[in-house]
Short mmCIF file of C-alpha atoms in Angstrom, two decimals:
data_model
loop_
_atom_site.label_atom_id
_atom_site.label_comp_id
_atom_site.label_asym_id
_atom_site.label_seq_id
_atom_site.Cartn_x
_atom_site.Cartn_y
_atom_site.Cartn_z
CA MET W 1 3.48 -50.87 54.62
CA ASP W 2 -0.11 -51.29 53.47
CA GLY W 3 -1.92 -51.84 56.75
CA VAL W 4 -5.25 -52.73 55.16
CA LEU W 5 -3.61 -55.50 53.15
CA LEU W 6 -1.88 -56.88 56.24
CA VAL W 7 -5.10 -56.85 58.28
CA ALA W 8 -7.03 -58.67 55.55
CA VAL W 9 -4.36 -61.38 55.26
CA ALA W 10 -4.20 -61.73 59.07
CA ALA W 11 -7.99 -62.02 59.32
CA LEU W 12 -8.08 -64.76 56.69
CA ALA W 13 -5.25 -66.56 58.48
CA VAL W 14 -7.20 -66.51 61.76
CA ILE W 15 -10.37 -67.77 60.09
CA GLY W 16 -8.38 -70.44 58.28
CA THR W 17 -6.79 -71.59 61.54
CA MET W 18 -10.22 -72.09 63.10
CA LEU W 19 -11.46 -73.98 60.05
CA VAL W 20 -8.37 -76.22 59.97
CA TRP W 21 -8.83 -76.95 63.67
CA SER W 22 -12.48 -77.85 63.18
CA SER W 23 -11.86 -80.06 60.15
CA THR W 24 -8.94 -82.04 61.62
CA ARG W 25 -9.61 -82.33 65.35
CA THR W 26 -11.60 -85.57 65.06
CA TRP W 27 -9.00 -87.59 63.16
CA ALA W 28 -5.56 -85.96 63.34
CA PRO W 29 -3.21 -86.88 66.24
CA GLY W 30 -3.98 -84.91 69.40
CA SER W 31 -7.06 -82.89 70.28
CA THR W 32 -5.80 -79.88 68.35
CA GLY W 33 -5.54 -81.77 65.04
CA LEU W 34 -3.15 -80.17 62.59
CA VAL W 35 -3.69 -76.66 63.88
CA LYS W 36 -0.31 -76.42 65.65
CA LYS W 37 1.54 -77.28 62.47
CA HIS W 38 -0.67 -74.86 60.56
CA ILE W 39 0.17 -72.06 63.02
CA LEU W 40 3.87 -72.88 62.65
CA ASN W 41 3.54 -72.59 58.87
CA LEU W 42 1.80 -69.22 59.26
CA CYS W 43 4.57 -67.97 61.55
CA ILE W 44 7.23 -68.99 59.04
CA GLY W 45 5.15 -67.39 56.30
CA THR W 46 4.93 -64.15 58.29
CA VAL W 47 8.72 -64.05 58.56
CA LEU W 48 8.99 -64.66 54.82
CA THR W 49 6.55 -61.78 54.23
CA GLY W 50 8.77 -59.47 56.23
CA VAL W 51 11.91 -60.61 54.42
CA ALA W 52 10.29 -60.14 51.00
CA ALA W 53 9.01 -56.69 51.98
CA MET W 54 12.57 -55.63 52.86
CA VAL W 55 13.82 -56.47 49.36
CA ASP W 56 13.99 -53.59 46.90
CA HIS W 57 11.94 -54.96 44.02
CA ARG W 58 13.77 -52.63 41.61
CA ARG W 59 17.00 -54.50 42.37
CA LEU W 60 15.21 -57.86 42.45
CA ARG W 61 14.68 -57.51 38.71
CA ALA W 62 18.36 -58.39 38.13
CA TYR W 63 17.96 -61.63 40.11
CA ALA W 64 14.72 -62.77 38.45
CA PRO W 65 16.53 -65.29 36.18
CA LEU W 66 18.25 -66.81 39.22
CA VAL W 67 14.95 -67.18 41.11
CA TYR W 68 13.33 -68.69 38.04
CA GLY W 69 16.25 -71.07 37.54
CA LEU W 70 16.02 -72.28 41.14
CA SER W 71 12.30 -72.90 40.72
CA LEU W 72 13.00 -74.98 37.59
CA LEU W 73 15.62 -76.95 39.51
CA GLY W 74 12.95 -77.85 42.05
CA LEU W 75 10.60 -79.01 39.28
CA PHE W 76 13.36 -81.18 37.80
CA LEU W 77 14.10 -82.75 41.20
CA VAL W 78 10.45 -83.74 41.59
CA ILE W 79 10.53 -85.96 38.51
CA THR W 80 13.65 -87.74 39.81
CA PRO W 81 13.58 -90.50 42.47
CA LEU W 82 13.63 -87.72 45.08
CA GLY W 83 10.01 -86.93 44.25
CA SER W 84 7.05 -88.46 46.05
CA THR W 85 3.44 -89.02 45.01
CA VAL W 86 0.62 -87.55 47.11
CA ASN W 87 -3.05 -87.78 46.05
CA GLY W 88 -2.11 -88.93 42.55
CA ALA W 89 0.39 -86.15 41.76
CA HIS W 90 4.15 -86.70 41.80
CA SER W 91 4.65 -83.14 43.07
CA TRP W 92 6.36 -83.46 46.43
CA ILE W 93 9.81 -83.82 47.95
CA MET W 94 9.82 -85.28 51.45
CA VAL W 95 12.26 -83.47 53.75
CA GLY W 96 11.68 -85.47 56.94
CA GLY W 97 10.04 -84.65 60.25
CA GLY W 98 6.59 -84.84 58.71
CA PHE W 99 7.30 -81.95 56.35
CA ALA W 100 7.07 -82.01 52.55
CA PHE W 101 8.12 -79.49 49.91
CA GLN W 102 6.11 -78.74 46.75
CA PRO W 103 8.38 -76.98 44.21
CA SER W 104 5.50 -76.12 41.87
CA GLU W 105 4.24 -73.54 44.39
CA PHE W 106 7.52 -71.63 44.23
CA ALA W 107 7.48 -72.04 40.45
CA LYS W 108 4.56 -69.58 40.48
CA LEU W 109 6.76 -66.94 42.09
CA GLY W 110 9.69 -67.68 39.81
CA LEU W 111 7.50 -67.39 36.72
CA VAL W 112 5.94 -64.11 37.92
CA LEU W 113 9.35 -62.48 38.38
CA MET W 114 10.79 -63.85 35.13
CA LEU W 115 7.85 -62.70 33.03
CA ALA W 116 7.83 -59.29 34.72
CA MET W 117 11.52 -58.89 33.91
CA LEU W 118 10.99 -59.86 30.26
CA MET W 119 8.02 -57.54 29.79
CA ALA W 120 9.43 -54.58 31.72
CA GLN W 121 11.57 -53.26 28.86
CA PRO W 122 9.34 -51.61 26.23
CA ALA W 123 10.26 -51.40 22.57
CA ALA W 124 11.83 -48.15 21.36
CA GLY W 125 9.28 -45.36 21.04
CA THR W 126 6.40 -47.40 22.51
CA ASP W 127 5.08 -48.55 25.85
CA ARG W 128 4.66 -52.14 24.66
CA PRO W 129 7.17 -54.97 25.15
CA ARG W 130 9.29 -56.07 22.21
CA GLY W 131 8.04 -58.96 20.09
CA LEU W 132 11.14 -61.00 20.89
CA ASP W 133 10.53 -60.60 24.62
CA VAL W 134 6.92 -61.69 24.20
CA GLY W 135 8.02 -64.78 22.30
CA ILE W 136 10.58 -65.64 25.00
CA ALA W 137 7.92 -65.11 27.67
CA LEU W 138 5.59 -67.58 25.94
CA VAL W 139 8.39 -70.15 25.74
CA VAL W 140 9.25 -69.63 29.42
CA GLY W 141 5.61 -70.07 30.46
CA ALA W 142 5.07 -73.13 28.25
CA PHE W 143 8.27 -74.79 29.51
CA THR W 144 7.27 -74.29 33.14
CA MET W 145 3.76 -75.62 32.51
CA GLY W 146 5.17 -78.62 30.69
CA LEU W 147 7.32 -79.61 33.67
CA VAL W 148 4.34 -79.33 36.02
CA MET W 149 2.14 -81.39 33.69
CA LEU W 150 4.69 -84.21 33.89
CA GLN W 151 3.76 -84.62 37.56
CA PRO W 152 0.80 -84.32 36.54
CA ASP W 153 -0.70 -81.33 38.37
CA LEU W 154 -3.49 -79.85 36.28
CA GLY W 155 -4.54 -77.22 38.83
CA THR W 156 -1.10 -75.65 39.16
CA THR W 157 -0.65 -75.82 35.37
CA MET W 158 -3.82 -73.77 34.99
CA VAL W 159 -2.50 -71.18 37.46
CA LEU W 160 0.80 -70.96 35.57
CA GLY W 161 -1.15 -70.46 32.35
CA VAL W 162 -3.11 -67.61 33.91
CA ILE W 163 0.12 -66.05 35.20
CA THR W 164 1.55 -66.12 31.66
CA ALA W 165 -1.59 -64.65 30.12
CA ALA W 166 -1.85 -62.00 32.84
CA ALA W 167 1.73 -60.87 32.20
CA LEU W 168 0.89 -60.31 28.54
CA VAL W 169 -2.29 -58.39 29.31
CA VAL W 170 -0.78 -56.21 32.05
CA ALA W 171 2.21 -55.46 29.80
CA GLY W 172 -0.18 -54.21 27.12
CA VAL W 173 0.90 -56.48 24.27
CA ARG W 174 -0.90 -56.23 20.95
CA LYS W 175 -4.20 -58.04 20.55
CA ARG W 176 -2.79 -60.50 18.03
CA TRP W 177 -0.51 -61.90 20.73
CA ILE W 178 -3.49 -62.37 23.03
CA GLY W 179 -5.44 -64.06 20.23
CA GLY W 180 -2.50 -66.33 19.48
CA LEU W 181 -2.24 -67.27 23.13
CA VAL W 182 -5.94 -68.14 23.27
CA LEU W 183 -5.59 -70.39 20.22
CA LEU W 184 -2.50 -71.99 21.77
CA VAL W 185 -4.35 -72.71 25.01
CA VAL W 186 -7.33 -74.19 23.18
CA GLY W 187 -5.06 -76.33 21.03
CA GLY W 188 -3.07 -77.45 24.05
CA ALA W 189 -6.23 -78.38 25.94
CA VAL W 190 -7.48 -80.45 22.99
CA ALA W 191 -4.11 -82.16 22.67
CA VAL W 192 -3.95 -82.94 26.39
CA TRP W 193 -7.43 -84.45 26.28
CA PHE W 194 -6.95 -86.65 23.21
CA LEU W 195 -3.33 -87.69 23.83
CA ASP W 196 -4.25 -89.26 27.20
CA VAL W 197 -1.97 -86.93 29.15
CA LEU W 198 -4.47 -86.66 31.99
CA GLU W 199 -4.78 -89.37 34.61
CA PRO W 200 -8.12 -91.24 34.84
CA TYR W 201 -9.01 -89.52 38.12
CA GLN W 202 -8.51 -86.09 36.49
CA ILE W 203 -10.81 -87.01 33.61
CA ALA W 204 -13.35 -88.26 36.15
CA ARG W 205 -13.30 -84.85 37.85
CA PHE W 206 -14.35 -83.13 34.63
CA THR W 207 -17.04 -85.76 34.09
CA ALA W 208 -18.37 -85.13 37.58
CA PHE W 209 -18.37 -81.38 36.96
CA LEU W 210 -20.52 -81.75 33.86
CA ASN W 211 -23.01 -84.07 35.56
CA PRO W 212 -22.38 -84.71 39.29
CA ALA W 213 -25.79 -86.34 39.73
CA SER W 214 -24.88 -89.13 37.32
CA ASP W 215 -22.76 -90.90 39.96
CA PRO W 216 -23.24 -89.22 43.37
CA ARG W 217 -21.44 -92.04 45.20
CA GLY W 218 -18.57 -92.24 42.71
CA VAL W 219 -16.98 -89.47 40.66
CA GLY W 220 -19.66 -86.99 41.74
CA TYR W 221 -19.28 -87.72 45.46
CA ASN W 222 -17.01 -84.76 46.30
CA SER W 223 -19.19 -82.25 44.48
CA THR W 224 -22.42 -83.59 45.96
CA GLN W 225 -21.17 -83.66 49.55
CA SER W 226 -19.62 -80.23 49.16
CA LEU W 227 -22.93 -78.70 48.12
CA ILE W 228 -24.72 -80.47 50.98
CA ALA W 229 -22.21 -79.10 53.50
CA ILE W 230 -22.38 -75.51 52.27
CA GLY W 231 -26.16 -75.53 51.88
CA SER W 232 -26.75 -76.96 55.36
CA GLY W 233 -25.05 -73.94 56.93
CA GLU W 234 -27.90 -71.68 55.79
CA LEU W 235 -27.53 -68.01 56.83
CA PHE W 236 -25.67 -68.09 60.14
CA GLY W 237 -24.10 -71.54 60.12
CA LYS W 238 -24.18 -74.37 62.66
CA GLY W 239 -21.34 -72.99 64.74
CA LEU W 240 -17.67 -73.85 65.04
CA PHE W 241 -17.09 -77.60 65.65
CA ASP W 242 -20.83 -78.31 65.18
CA GLY W 243 -20.91 -79.10 61.47
CA GLY W 244 -22.19 -82.62 60.85
CA GLN W 245 -20.62 -82.92 57.41
CA THR W 246 -17.31 -81.67 58.77
CA THR W 247 -17.28 -83.81 61.92
CA GLY W 248 -18.34 -86.88 59.96
CA ARG W 249 -15.66 -86.25 57.30
CA PHE W 250 -18.17 -86.65 54.48
CA VAL W 251 -16.22 -84.19 52.32
CA PRO W 252 -12.66 -85.35 51.51
CA GLU W 253 -9.69 -82.99 52.03
CA GLN W 254 -11.76 -80.51 54.00
CA HIS W 255 -8.69 -78.92 55.58
CA THR W 256 -7.07 -78.16 52.22
CA ASP W 257 -8.90 -78.08 48.89
CA PHE W 258 -12.43 -78.10 50.33
CA ILE W 259 -11.94 -75.86 53.36
CA PHE W 260 -14.57 -73.43 52.03
CA THR W 261 -17.19 -76.10 52.74
CA VAL W 262 -16.28 -75.88 56.45
CA ALA W 263 -16.79 -72.13 56.35
CA GLY W 264 -20.14 -72.57 54.60
CA GLU W 265 -21.42 -75.20 57.03
CA GLU W 266 -20.17 -73.80 60.33
CA PHE W 267 -20.18 -70.03 59.63
CA GLY W 268 -23.06 -69.99 57.15
CA PHE W 269 -23.66 -67.66 54.24
CA LEU W 270 -22.51 -64.62 56.21
CA GLY W 271 -19.24 -66.27 57.16
CA SER W 272 -18.64 -67.39 53.60
CA VAL W 273 -19.28 -63.89 52.29
CA THR W 274 -16.82 -62.56 54.87
CA VAL W 275 -14.11 -64.87 53.50
CA VAL W 276 -14.85 -63.75 49.93
CA ALA W 277 -14.91 -60.09 50.99
CA LEU W 278 -11.49 -60.37 52.68
CA LEU W 279 -10.07 -61.98 49.56
CA GLY W 280 -11.57 -59.12 47.59
CA VAL W 281 -9.86 -56.58 49.84
CA ILE W 282 -6.49 -58.27 49.20
CA LEU W 283 -7.05 -58.19 45.45
CA LEU W 284 -8.18 -54.56 45.45
CA ARG W 285 -5.19 -53.44 47.51
CA GLY W 286 -2.91 -55.36 45.18
CA MET W 287 -4.47 -53.65 42.16
CA ARG W 288 -4.02 -50.29 43.88
CA ILE W 289 -0.34 -51.03 44.48
CA ALA W 290 0.14 -52.03 40.84
CA ARG W 291 -1.60 -48.90 39.59
CA GLN W 292 0.35 -46.47 41.78
CA CYS W 293 3.81 -47.93 41.12
CA ASP W 294 5.98 -45.82 38.80
CA ASP W 295 8.29 -48.73 38.02
CA ARG W 296 7.17 -50.98 35.15
CA PHE W 297 8.69 -54.11 36.70
CA GLY W 298 6.86 -53.43 39.97
CA THR W 299 3.56 -52.81 38.17
CA LEU W 300 3.87 -56.07 36.25
CA THR W 301 4.85 -58.07 39.33
CA ALA W 302 1.97 -56.72 41.44
CA GLY W 303 -0.59 -57.03 38.65
CA VAL W 304 0.31 -60.63 37.86
CA ILE W 305 0.30 -61.61 41.55
CA VAL W 306 -3.24 -60.23 41.83
CA CYS W 307 -4.36 -62.26 38.81
CA TRP W 308 -2.75 -65.40 40.25
CA LEU W 309 -4.48 -65.05 43.64
CA ALA W 310 -7.80 -64.07 42.04
CA PHE W 311 -7.87 -67.06 39.70
CA GLN W 312 -6.85 -69.55 42.37
CA SER W 313 -9.46 -68.22 44.81
CA PHE W 314 -12.17 -68.32 42.14
CA VAL W 315 -11.36 -71.90 41.15
CA ASN W 316 -11.20 -73.14 44.74
CA ILE W 317 -14.48 -71.57 45.83
CA GLY W 318 -16.08 -72.34 42.47
CA MET W 319 -15.38 -76.06 42.70
CA THR W 320 -17.02 -76.24 46.14
CA ILE W 321 -20.25 -74.68 44.86
CA GLY W 322 -20.31 -76.58 41.58
CA ILE W 323 -19.39 -73.90 39.05
CA MET W 324 -15.83 -75.13 38.43
CA PRO W 325 -14.31 -78.63 38.07
CA ILE W 326 -12.31 -80.07 40.95
CA THR W 327 -8.63 -79.31 40.36
CA GLY W 328 -6.96 -79.61 43.76
CA LEU W 329 -6.08 -75.93 44.31
CA PRO W 330 -5.99 -74.66 47.93
CA LEU W 331 -7.72 -71.46 49.03
CA PRO W 332 -5.04 -68.78 49.53
CA PHE W 333 -4.38 -67.78 53.17
CA VAL W 334 -7.13 -70.12 54.42
CA SER W 335 -6.32 -73.72 53.50
CA TYR W 336 -3.88 -75.85 55.47
CA GLY W 337 -0.52 -76.12 53.80
CA GLY W 338 3.19 -75.46 54.04
CA THR W 339 4.75 -74.61 50.69
CA ALA W 340 1.54 -73.02 49.38
CA THR W 341 1.31 -70.83 52.49
CA PHE W 342 4.94 -69.77 52.12
CA ALA W 343 4.49 -68.88 48.43
CA ASN W 344 1.33 -66.86 49.14
CA MET W 345 2.95 -64.97 52.01
CA ILE W 346 6.05 -64.19 49.94
CA ALA W 347 3.70 -62.82 47.26
CA ILE W 348 2.16 -60.52 49.88
CA GLY W 349 5.66 -59.47 50.91
CA LEU W 350 6.46 -58.56 47.30
CA LEU W 351 3.30 -56.46 47.13
CA GLN W 352 4.40 -54.67 50.30
CA ALA W 353 7.91 -54.15 48.89
CA ILE W 354 6.42 -52.54 45.79
CA HIS W 355 4.10 -50.39 47.90
CA ILE W 356 6.95 -49.15 50.07
CA ARG W 357 9.06 -48.20 47.04
CA GLU W 358 6.41 -46.97 44.62
CA GLN W 359 8.62 -44.21 43.26
CA SER W 360 11.21 -45.01 40.57
CA PHE W 361 14.92 -44.32 40.91
#
């Protein structure tokens, strides 16, 4: 297995555990906050990593449609009475015991495998996928994004869009397909905006991104407080548990979407750079695995996973420092979460499975 990749993920998990503890200890039940549940999720995720690493990805290609179908089933169940609304998005299924299941996180994995399967077979005499397969891939991606938008979950929809685009780029499709996809995305974004698909709070997030100072106590509150928290950490930070913004809960959802603000305030610029550097190590190792794999399906799977994790990390950190709108995406391997943690750890397991079996049959 790729030891460097494992160490980077483990280091981020340890840092994330400390940040979750700090951001929840003052309000969550018990003195340890939500950290025990977070550790339990990480332990389950570690087991899932091991299980995924044991799977021969070359055989997994045959089961990609089944995995994708199960992920769609979860998305359909969410929009039935079984689904529950949390923070404005009807994206959850409550399973009891304080645990909830978010099918859209596993939809990312299902879409990655399905697109990799479709793009893995090149056209005769070329190394590019067939036009029919590209068309089917676009339909598959659009259908998945449409189901997630019904929730509505804009952040996850953006990630699914990036996964679809990344599959096309990694597969080496012709430039006209890429251009068509860009036009489709632009047209879809315009349609979503003018057809009132977005909820009012989602529109307010974009408004706050464009001008957070216009309403610092309203729609711009999250952005303003986030910048205050990160800036107050200066170079070395205020120390674990000593962040005033964190202890006072001035930044909402600090244990999930805005956990990077805790790192900035309590660990300072150096601690924040450490988090970014560890994420960079994960992405670089993933790119290395994709490049060295002789199997086209493995290369596509690894490459798209890297693009998924890179985009989600950029958006999460970007929204805390004011360069991206707030979309509700957690920081991989750091933020508190159950289903998101499981999906991320399975993705790491798939990278390890590809690394172990780099050679083709």
